[in-house]
Coordinates of C-alpha atoms in Angstrom, one line a residue:
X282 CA 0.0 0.0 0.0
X283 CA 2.5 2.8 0.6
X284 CA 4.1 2.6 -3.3
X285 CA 0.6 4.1 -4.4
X286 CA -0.2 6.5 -1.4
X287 CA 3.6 8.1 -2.3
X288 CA 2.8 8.3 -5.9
X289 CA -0.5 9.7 -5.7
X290 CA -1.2 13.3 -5.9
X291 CA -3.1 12.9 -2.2
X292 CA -0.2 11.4 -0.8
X293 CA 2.3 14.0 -2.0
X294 CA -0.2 17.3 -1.1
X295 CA -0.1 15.5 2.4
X296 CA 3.5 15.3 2.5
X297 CA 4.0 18.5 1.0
X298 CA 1.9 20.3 3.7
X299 CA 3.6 18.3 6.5
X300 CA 7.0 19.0 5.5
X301 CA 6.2 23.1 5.4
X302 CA 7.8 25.1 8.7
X303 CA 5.4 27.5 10.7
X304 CA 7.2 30.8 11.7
X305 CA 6.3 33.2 14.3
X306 CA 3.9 35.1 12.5
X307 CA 2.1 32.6 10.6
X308 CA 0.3 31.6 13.7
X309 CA -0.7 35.0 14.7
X310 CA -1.8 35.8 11.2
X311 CA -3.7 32.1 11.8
X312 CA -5.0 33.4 14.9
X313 CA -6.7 36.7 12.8
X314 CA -7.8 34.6 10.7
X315 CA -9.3 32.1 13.2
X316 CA -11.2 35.2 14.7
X317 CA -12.3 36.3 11.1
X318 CA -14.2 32.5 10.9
X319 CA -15.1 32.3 14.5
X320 CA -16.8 35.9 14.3
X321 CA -18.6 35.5 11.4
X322 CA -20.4 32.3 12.7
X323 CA -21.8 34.8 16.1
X324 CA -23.0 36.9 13.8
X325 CA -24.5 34.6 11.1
X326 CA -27.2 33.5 14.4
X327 CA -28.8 37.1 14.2
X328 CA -30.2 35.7 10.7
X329 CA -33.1 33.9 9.1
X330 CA -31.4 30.8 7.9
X331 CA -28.9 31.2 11.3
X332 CA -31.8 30.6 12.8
X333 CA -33.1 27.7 10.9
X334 CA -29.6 26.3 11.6
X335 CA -30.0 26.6 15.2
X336 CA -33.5 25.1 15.5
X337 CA -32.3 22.4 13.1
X338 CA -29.0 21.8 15.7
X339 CA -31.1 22.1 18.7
X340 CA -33.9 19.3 17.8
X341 CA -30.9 16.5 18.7
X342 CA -27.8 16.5 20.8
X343 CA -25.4 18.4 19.2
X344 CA -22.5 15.7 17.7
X345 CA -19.2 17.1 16.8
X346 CA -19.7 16.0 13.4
X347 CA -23.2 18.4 13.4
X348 CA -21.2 20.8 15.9
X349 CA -19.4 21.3 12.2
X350 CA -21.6 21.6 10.0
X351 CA -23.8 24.0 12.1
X352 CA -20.2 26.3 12.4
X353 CA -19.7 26.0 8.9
X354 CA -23.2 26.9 8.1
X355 CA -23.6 29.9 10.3
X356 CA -19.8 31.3 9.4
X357 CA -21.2 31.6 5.5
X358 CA -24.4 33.3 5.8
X359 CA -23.4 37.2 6.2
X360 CA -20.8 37.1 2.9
X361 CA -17.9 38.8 4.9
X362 CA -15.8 35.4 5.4
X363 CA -12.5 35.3 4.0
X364 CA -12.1 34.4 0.4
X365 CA -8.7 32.8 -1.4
X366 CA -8.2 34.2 -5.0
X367 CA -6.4 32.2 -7.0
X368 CA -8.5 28.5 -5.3
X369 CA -11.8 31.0 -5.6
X370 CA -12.5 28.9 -2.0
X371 CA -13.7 30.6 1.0
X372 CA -11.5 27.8 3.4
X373 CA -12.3 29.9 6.8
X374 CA -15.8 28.7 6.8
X375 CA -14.8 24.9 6.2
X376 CA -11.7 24.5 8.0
X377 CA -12.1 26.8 11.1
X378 CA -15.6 24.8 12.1
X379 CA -14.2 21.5 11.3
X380 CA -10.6 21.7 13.3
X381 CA -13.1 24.0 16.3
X382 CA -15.7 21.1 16.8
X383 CA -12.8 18.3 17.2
X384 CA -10.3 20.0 19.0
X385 CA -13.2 21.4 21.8
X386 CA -13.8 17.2 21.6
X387 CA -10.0 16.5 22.1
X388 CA -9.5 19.5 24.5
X389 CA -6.8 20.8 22.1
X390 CA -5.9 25.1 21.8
X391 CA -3.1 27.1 21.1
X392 CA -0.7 26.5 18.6
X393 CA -1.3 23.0 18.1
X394 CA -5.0 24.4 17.1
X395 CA -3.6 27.3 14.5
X396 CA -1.0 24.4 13.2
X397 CA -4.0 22.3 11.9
X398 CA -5.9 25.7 10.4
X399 CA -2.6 26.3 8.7
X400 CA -2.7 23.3 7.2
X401 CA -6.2 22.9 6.2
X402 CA -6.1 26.2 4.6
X403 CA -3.2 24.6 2.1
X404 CA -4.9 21.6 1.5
X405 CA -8.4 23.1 0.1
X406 CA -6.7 26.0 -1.6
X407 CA -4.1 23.8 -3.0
X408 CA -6.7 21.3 -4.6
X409 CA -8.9 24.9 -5.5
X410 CA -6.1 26.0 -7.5
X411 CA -5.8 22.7 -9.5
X412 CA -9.4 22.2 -10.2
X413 CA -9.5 24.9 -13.0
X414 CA -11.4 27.9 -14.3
X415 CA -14.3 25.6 -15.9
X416 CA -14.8 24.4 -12.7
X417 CA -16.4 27.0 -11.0
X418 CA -19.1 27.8 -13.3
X419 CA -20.8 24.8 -12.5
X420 CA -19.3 23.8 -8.9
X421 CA -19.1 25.8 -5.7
X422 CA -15.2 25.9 -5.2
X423 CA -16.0 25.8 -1.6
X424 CA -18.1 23.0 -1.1
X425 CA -15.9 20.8 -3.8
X426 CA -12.3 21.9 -2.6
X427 CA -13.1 22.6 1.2
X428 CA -13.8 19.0 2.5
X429 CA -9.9 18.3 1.7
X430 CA -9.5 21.0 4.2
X431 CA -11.1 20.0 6.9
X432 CA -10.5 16.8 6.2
X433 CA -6.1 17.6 6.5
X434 CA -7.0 19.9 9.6
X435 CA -9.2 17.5 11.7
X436 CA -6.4 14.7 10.7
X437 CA -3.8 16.8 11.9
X438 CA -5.5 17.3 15.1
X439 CA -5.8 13.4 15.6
X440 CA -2.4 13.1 15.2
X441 CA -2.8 10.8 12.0
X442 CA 0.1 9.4 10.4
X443 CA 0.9 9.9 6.3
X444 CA -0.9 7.0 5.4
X445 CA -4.3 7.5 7.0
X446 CA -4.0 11.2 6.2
X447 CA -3.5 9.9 2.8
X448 CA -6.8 8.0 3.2
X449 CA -8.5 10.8 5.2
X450 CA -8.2 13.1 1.7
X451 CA -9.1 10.1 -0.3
X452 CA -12.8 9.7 1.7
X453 CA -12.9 13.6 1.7
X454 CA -12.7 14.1 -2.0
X455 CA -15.1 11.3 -2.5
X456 CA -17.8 13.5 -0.6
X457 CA -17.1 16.8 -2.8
X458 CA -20.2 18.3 -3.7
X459 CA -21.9 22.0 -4.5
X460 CA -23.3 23.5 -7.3
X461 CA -24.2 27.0 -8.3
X462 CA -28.0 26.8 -9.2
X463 CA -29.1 28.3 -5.7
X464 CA -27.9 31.7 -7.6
X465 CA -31.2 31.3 -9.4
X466 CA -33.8 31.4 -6.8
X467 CA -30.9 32.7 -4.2
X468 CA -31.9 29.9 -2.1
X469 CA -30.4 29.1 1.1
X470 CA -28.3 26.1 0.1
X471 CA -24.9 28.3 0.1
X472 CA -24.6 28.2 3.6
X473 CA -25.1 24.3 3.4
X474 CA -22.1 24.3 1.1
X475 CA -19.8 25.5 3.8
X476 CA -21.2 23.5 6.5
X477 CA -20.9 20.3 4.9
X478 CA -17.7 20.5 3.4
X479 CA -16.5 21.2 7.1
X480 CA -18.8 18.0 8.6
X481 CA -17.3 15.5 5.4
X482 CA -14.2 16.7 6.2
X483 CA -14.2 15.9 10.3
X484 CA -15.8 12.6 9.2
X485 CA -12.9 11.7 6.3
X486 CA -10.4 12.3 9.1
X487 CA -12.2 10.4 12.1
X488 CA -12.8 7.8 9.9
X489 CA -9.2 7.0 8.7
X490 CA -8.0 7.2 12.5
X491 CA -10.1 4.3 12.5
X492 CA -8.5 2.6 9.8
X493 CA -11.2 3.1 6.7
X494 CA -9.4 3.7 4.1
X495 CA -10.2 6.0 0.9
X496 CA -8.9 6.2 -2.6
X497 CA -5.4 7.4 -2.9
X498 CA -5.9 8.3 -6.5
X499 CA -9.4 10.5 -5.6
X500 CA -7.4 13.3 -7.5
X501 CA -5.8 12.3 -11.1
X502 CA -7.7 9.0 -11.0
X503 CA -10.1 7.7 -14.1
X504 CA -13.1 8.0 -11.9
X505 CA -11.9 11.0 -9.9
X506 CA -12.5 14.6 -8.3
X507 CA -10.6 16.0 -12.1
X508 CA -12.3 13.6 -13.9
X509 CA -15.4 13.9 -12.6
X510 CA -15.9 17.8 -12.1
X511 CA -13.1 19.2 -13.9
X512 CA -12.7 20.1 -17.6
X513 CA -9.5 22.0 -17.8
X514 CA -7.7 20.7 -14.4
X515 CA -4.2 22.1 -13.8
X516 CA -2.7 19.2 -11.5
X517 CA 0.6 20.9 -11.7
X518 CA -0.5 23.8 -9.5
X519 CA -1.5 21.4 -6.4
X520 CA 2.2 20.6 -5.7
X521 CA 3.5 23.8 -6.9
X522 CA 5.8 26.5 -5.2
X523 CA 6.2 23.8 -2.1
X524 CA 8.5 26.6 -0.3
X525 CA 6.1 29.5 -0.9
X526 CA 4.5 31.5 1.9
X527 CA 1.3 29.2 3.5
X528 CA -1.9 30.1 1.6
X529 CA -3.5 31.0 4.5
X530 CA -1.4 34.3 4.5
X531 CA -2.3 34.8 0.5
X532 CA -6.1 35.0 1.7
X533 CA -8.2 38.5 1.3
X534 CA -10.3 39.4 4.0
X535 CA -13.6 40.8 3.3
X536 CA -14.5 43.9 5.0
X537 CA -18.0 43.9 3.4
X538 CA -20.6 41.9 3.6
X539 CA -21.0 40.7 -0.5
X540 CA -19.9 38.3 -2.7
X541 CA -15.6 38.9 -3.2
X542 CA -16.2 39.5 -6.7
X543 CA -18.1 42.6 -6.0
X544 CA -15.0 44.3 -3.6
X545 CA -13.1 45.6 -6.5
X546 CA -15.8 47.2 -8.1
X547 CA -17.1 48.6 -4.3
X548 CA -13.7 49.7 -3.7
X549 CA -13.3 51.5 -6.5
X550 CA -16.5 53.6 -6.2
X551 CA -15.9 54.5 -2.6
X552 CA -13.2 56.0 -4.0
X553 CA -15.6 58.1 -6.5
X554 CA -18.3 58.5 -3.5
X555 CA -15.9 60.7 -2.1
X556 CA -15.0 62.6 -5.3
X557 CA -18.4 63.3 -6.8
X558 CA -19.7 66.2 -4.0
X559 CA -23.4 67.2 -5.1
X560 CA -23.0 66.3 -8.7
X561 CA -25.5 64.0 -10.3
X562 CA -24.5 60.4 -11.2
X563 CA -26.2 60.0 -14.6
X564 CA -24.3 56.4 -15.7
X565 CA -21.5 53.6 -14.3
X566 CA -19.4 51.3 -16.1
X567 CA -17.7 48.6 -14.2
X568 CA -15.3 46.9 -16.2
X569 CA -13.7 43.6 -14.5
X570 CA -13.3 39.9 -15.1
X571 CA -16.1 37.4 -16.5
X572 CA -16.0 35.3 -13.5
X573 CA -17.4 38.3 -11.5
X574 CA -20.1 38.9 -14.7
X575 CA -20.6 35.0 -14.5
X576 CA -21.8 35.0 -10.6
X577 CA -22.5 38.9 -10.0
X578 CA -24.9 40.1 -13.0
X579 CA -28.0 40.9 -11.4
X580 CA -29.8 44.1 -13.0
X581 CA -32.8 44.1 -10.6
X582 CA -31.9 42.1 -7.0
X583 CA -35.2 40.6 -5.8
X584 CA -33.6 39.5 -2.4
X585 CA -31.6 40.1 0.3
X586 CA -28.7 37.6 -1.0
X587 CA -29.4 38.5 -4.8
X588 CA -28.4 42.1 -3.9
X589 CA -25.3 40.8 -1.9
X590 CA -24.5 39.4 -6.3
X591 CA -24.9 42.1 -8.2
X592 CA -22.3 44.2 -9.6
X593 CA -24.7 46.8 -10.5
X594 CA -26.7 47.4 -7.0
X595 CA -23.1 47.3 -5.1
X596 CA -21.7 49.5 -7.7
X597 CA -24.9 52.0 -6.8
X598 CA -24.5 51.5 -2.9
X599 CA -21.1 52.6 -3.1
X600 CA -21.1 55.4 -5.4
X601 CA -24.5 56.8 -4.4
X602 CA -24.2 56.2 -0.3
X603 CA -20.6 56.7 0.1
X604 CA -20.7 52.9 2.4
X605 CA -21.7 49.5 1.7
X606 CA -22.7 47.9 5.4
X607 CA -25.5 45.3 6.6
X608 CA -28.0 47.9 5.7
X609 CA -27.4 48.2 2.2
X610 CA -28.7 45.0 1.2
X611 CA -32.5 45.3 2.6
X612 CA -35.7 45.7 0.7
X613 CA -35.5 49.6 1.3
X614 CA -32.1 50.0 -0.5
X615 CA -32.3 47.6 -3.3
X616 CA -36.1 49.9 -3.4
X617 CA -34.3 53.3 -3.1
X618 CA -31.2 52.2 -5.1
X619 CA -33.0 50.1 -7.8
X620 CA -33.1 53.0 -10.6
X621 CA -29.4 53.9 -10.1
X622 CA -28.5 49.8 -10.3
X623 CA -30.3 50.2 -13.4
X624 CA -27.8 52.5 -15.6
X625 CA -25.1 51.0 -14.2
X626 CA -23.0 48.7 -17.4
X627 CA -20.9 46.0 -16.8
X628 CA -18.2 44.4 -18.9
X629 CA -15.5 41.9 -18.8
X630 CA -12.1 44.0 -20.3
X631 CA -8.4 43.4 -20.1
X632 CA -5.9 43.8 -18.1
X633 CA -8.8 42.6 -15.6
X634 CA -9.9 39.3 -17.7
X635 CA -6.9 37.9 -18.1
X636 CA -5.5 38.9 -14.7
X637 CA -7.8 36.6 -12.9
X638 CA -7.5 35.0 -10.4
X639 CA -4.4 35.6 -10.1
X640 CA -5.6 39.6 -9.0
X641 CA -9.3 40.4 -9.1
X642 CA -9.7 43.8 -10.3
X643 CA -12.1 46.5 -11.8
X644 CA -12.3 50.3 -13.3
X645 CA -15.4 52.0 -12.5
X646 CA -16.0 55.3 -14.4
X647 CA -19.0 57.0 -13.1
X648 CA -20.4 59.7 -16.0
X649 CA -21.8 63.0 -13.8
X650 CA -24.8 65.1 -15.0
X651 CA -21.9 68.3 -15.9
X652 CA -20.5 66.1 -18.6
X653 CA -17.5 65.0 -16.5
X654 CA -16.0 61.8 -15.6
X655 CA -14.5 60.2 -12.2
X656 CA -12.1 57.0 -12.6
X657 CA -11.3 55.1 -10.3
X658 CA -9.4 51.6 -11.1
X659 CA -8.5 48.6 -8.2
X660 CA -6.0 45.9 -9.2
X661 CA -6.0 44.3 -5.6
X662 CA -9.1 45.0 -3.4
X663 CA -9.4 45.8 0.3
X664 CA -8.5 43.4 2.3
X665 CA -6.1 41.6 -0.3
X666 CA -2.9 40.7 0.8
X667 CA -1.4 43.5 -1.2
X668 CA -3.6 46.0 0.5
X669 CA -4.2 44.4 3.6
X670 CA -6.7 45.5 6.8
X671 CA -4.0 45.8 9.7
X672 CA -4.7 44.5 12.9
X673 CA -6.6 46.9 14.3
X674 CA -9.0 47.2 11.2
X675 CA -9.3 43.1 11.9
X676 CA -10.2 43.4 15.6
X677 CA -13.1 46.1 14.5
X678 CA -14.3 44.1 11.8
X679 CA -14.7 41.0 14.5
X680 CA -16.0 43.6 17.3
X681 CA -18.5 44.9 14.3
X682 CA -19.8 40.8 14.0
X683 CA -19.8 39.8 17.5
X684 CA -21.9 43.2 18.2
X685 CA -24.4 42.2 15.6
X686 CA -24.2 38.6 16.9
X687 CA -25.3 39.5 20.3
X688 CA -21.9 39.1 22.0
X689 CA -21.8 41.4 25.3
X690 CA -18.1 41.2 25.9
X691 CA -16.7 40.7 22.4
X692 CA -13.0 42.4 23.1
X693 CA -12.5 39.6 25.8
X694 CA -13.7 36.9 22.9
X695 CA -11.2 38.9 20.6
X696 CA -8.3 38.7 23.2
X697 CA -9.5 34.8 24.1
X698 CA -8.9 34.3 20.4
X699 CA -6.1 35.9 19.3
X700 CA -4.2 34.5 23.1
X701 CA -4.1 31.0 20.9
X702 CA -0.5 32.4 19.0
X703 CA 1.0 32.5 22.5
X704 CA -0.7 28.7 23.2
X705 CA -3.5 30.1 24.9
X706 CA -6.6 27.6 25.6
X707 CA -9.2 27.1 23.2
X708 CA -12.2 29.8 24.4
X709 CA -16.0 28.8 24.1
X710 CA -18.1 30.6 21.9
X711 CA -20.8 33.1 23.8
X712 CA -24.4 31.5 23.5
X713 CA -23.2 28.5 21.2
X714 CA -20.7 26.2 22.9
X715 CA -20.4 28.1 26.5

C-alpha cells in the first residue's frame, strides 16, 4: 500500500503540507484569521437561515460531526468570510468549524489548534487552484475543494500518520459536492455548502483514524474529483511553489458583507463617492473579469442575497451612499437604489480578464450630469494581501460581528482568540458552545 499512497497526488499534497515550517507570525496571522471565521459564525445567528440552523441543531444533541456543520453553516451566511483568490474557496468557513468542533472534543488550543488551520487552509486551496477555471461555473469551489481542508486539519488534530491522512483526503474528495443553481432562486443552500464541506471533512479524518481507508488516486484517478468535475484541471498547480508563503497568509479578507467579486468594483467607487460632492451620477461602467459577470450580473436584486451578487446594486450602494454595510442589502435600499443599479453597465475587459484569479480587479468610471467623468481603477481590493486591513482594522471588523451577533463582551472573545498564537486555551463561543 505505501508505493501508491507516495505516488498519488493525495499522498504527495499530504507530505507537502507536513513537511512546510510555521514561523512566528504565521500563527498570529492564523490566529486573525481564526477570529475572522469564529466571528462570522456569532453573527450569522442574528439571521433567518442562522436561525433555521440553530433550531435544526437544537432538535438533537449536538455531535461534533453536526457541531461542524452547524459552524460552517452559520460562518457563510453574512458574505464577509474570507475568500482565497487564485482557489476561488472561502477555506475559513470549512476549516475553522471543522478543526473548532474536534479540537473542543479532544480539549486541544493554542498552537497545536492554529498548526492544523494552517494546514487545512493549504490543503483546500491547493486542490482549488488545480481544479480549474471551468470548474467554477458549474461547482461551488468551496463546497468541492473545502472537505480536503477540513479533512487535512481534523487529521492533523488526531495526530494521524501519512498513510491515513492519505486515506483521510481520499474519503474527503469522494464527498465533494456543491453547485451554483441556488444563484437562481438565491436559495439558502450556500450556507449548506460550507457546512458540509466542514462535517465531510471531520468525518474523512475520524474515519481513517479508525483505519477506513479511501482512494489514494481520488485526485488524477479515471473516476476522480478532475475527472469527474473538472474540464480543464491544472494538476501541476496542487504541488507547486512547495517553499512559498502558507496560503493562508495569501487569503483577502472581506470587509464587506457581499460576494468577493463585488469588492473591487465597491472599492473603486468608494473611492468616487468621495470625489463626486453634489453632482449628479447620470451612468457607471464597471469593467472587471467574466468570472465576477458569471456570478455577480443581477440588474434588478429581488432579495436580500441576490443584492449581496450584483455588480450593478453594489456599484450603486457605493457610489451613491458613500458605504456599503449590513443595511445596504435590505428591501428599502435595493427599493431606493433600484433605478441607479439600473444604468449601471458591466463588462469583462483586459488587463482585468486575463488577470484573474491571479488579481481580481475593476475600473469603475461614473459619467456625472456636468459632462464630467470620475475614474477610479482597483487591481488588488481591500482586504487583499497586497492591501491588507492591519490589525486593528481586523479586531473592529470582528468587534462589528460579534456586536451584531449578540456578544456582550466581544474584546475579551477577541483577546481569548487571538491568546491561541501564544498557546493560549481554546475559548467557548458566547451562547453557542459556552
Amino acid at each position: 500500500m505505501n508505493a501508491p499512497l507516495e505516488l498519488s497526488l493525495t499522498g504527495r499534497l499530504a507530505a507537502l503540507i507536513a513537511a512546510k515550517p510555521i514561523g512566528e507570525t504565521d500563527y498570529r496571522t492564523a490566529a486573525l484569521f481564526t477570529l475572522d471565521a469564529l466571528a462570522n459564525a456569532l453573527a450569522g445567528r442574528n439571521t433567518t437561515p442562522g436561525g433555521i440552523l440553530l433550531d435544526w441543531a437544537a432538535a438533537e444533541p449536538l455531535t461534533t460531526g453536526r457541531e461542524a456543520l452547524l459552524l460552517g453553516g452559520l460562518t457563510h451566511i453574512l458574505e464577509v468570510d474570507d475568500l482565497h483568490r487564485a482557489s476561488v474557496v472561502h477555506p475559513g468557513c470549512v476549516v475553522v468549524p471543522a478543526a473548532y468542533a474536534l479540537a473542543r472534543r479532544r480539549n486541544i488550543g493554542g498552537r497545536a489548534f492554529l498548526a492544523a488551520i494552517l494546514r487545512g487552509f493549504e490543503a483546500c486551496c491547493r486542490v482549488g487552484m488545480a481544479v480549474g477555471p471551468a470548474h467554477y461555473r458549474i461547482w461551488h469551489n468551496t463546497a468541492t475543494c473545502g472537505p480536503f481542508g477540513s479533512a487535512y486539519a481534523a487529521g492533523d488534530l488526531l495526530g494521524l500518520d501519512h498513510a491515513a491522512m492519505t486515506h483521510a483526503l481520499g474519503n474527503a474528495g469522494t464527498q465533494s459536492s456543491g453547485l451554483w443553481q441556488f444563484l437562481e432562486t438565491g436559495a439558502m443552500s450556500k450556507h449548506l455548502h460550507a457546512g458540509r464541506a466542514a462535517e465531510a471533512g471531520l468525518l474523512a479524518a475520524d474515519l481513517a483514524a479508525r483505519g477506513f481507508s479511501g482512494p489514494p488516486k481520488i485526485l488524477e484517478g479515471e473516476k476522480g474529483f478532475f475527472r469527474a468535475t473538472c474540464a480543464d484541471p491544472v494538476p501541476e498547480r496542487l504541488l507547486g511553489e512547495p517553499d512559498a508563503p502558507w496560503q493562508l497568509v495569501q487569503t483577502s479578507i472581506k470587509p464587506w458583507p457581499s460576494c468577493r467579486h463585488t469588492h473591487p468594483t465597491i472599492d473603486a467607487g468608494l473611492k468616487i463617492a468621495a470625489q463626486v460632492g453634489n453632482r449628479s451620477v447620470e451612468r457607471i461602467e464597471v469593467q472587471t473579469y467574466q468570472a465576477a459577470l458569471d456570478v455577480c450580473d443581477r440588474i434588478a436584486p429581488q432579495s436580500e442575497y441576490e443584492a449581496k451578487f450584483s455588480l450593478q446594486h453594489t456599484a450603486a450602494a457605493a457610489i451613491h451612499d458613500g458605504k456599503v454595510d449590513f443595511a445596504s442589502f435590505d428591501a428599502p435600499a435595493r427599493a431606493r437604489l433600484s433605478e441607479a443599479a439600473s444604468r449601471v453597465v458591466i463588462a469583462a475587459e483586459e488587463p482585468y480578464r486575463s488577470s484573474y484569479p491571479r488579481a481580481w480587479g475593476a475600473r469603475v468610471t461614473a459619467r456625472l450630469g456636468d459632462g464630467s467623468s470620475i475614474v477610479a481603477e482597483r487591481t488588488h481590493a481591500f482586504g487583499d494581501p497586497e492591501n491588507p486591513l492591519d490589525d486593528a482594522a481586523m479586531r473592529a471588523k470582528a468587534r462589528m460581528l460579534l456586536e451584531f451577533g449578540g456578544v456582550q463582551k466581544p474584546d475579551s472573545f477577541i483577546d481569548a482568540v487571538l491568546a491561541l498564537a501564544d498557546d493560549g486555551p481554546l475559548p467557548a463561543l458566547p451562547g453557542l458552545t459556552e
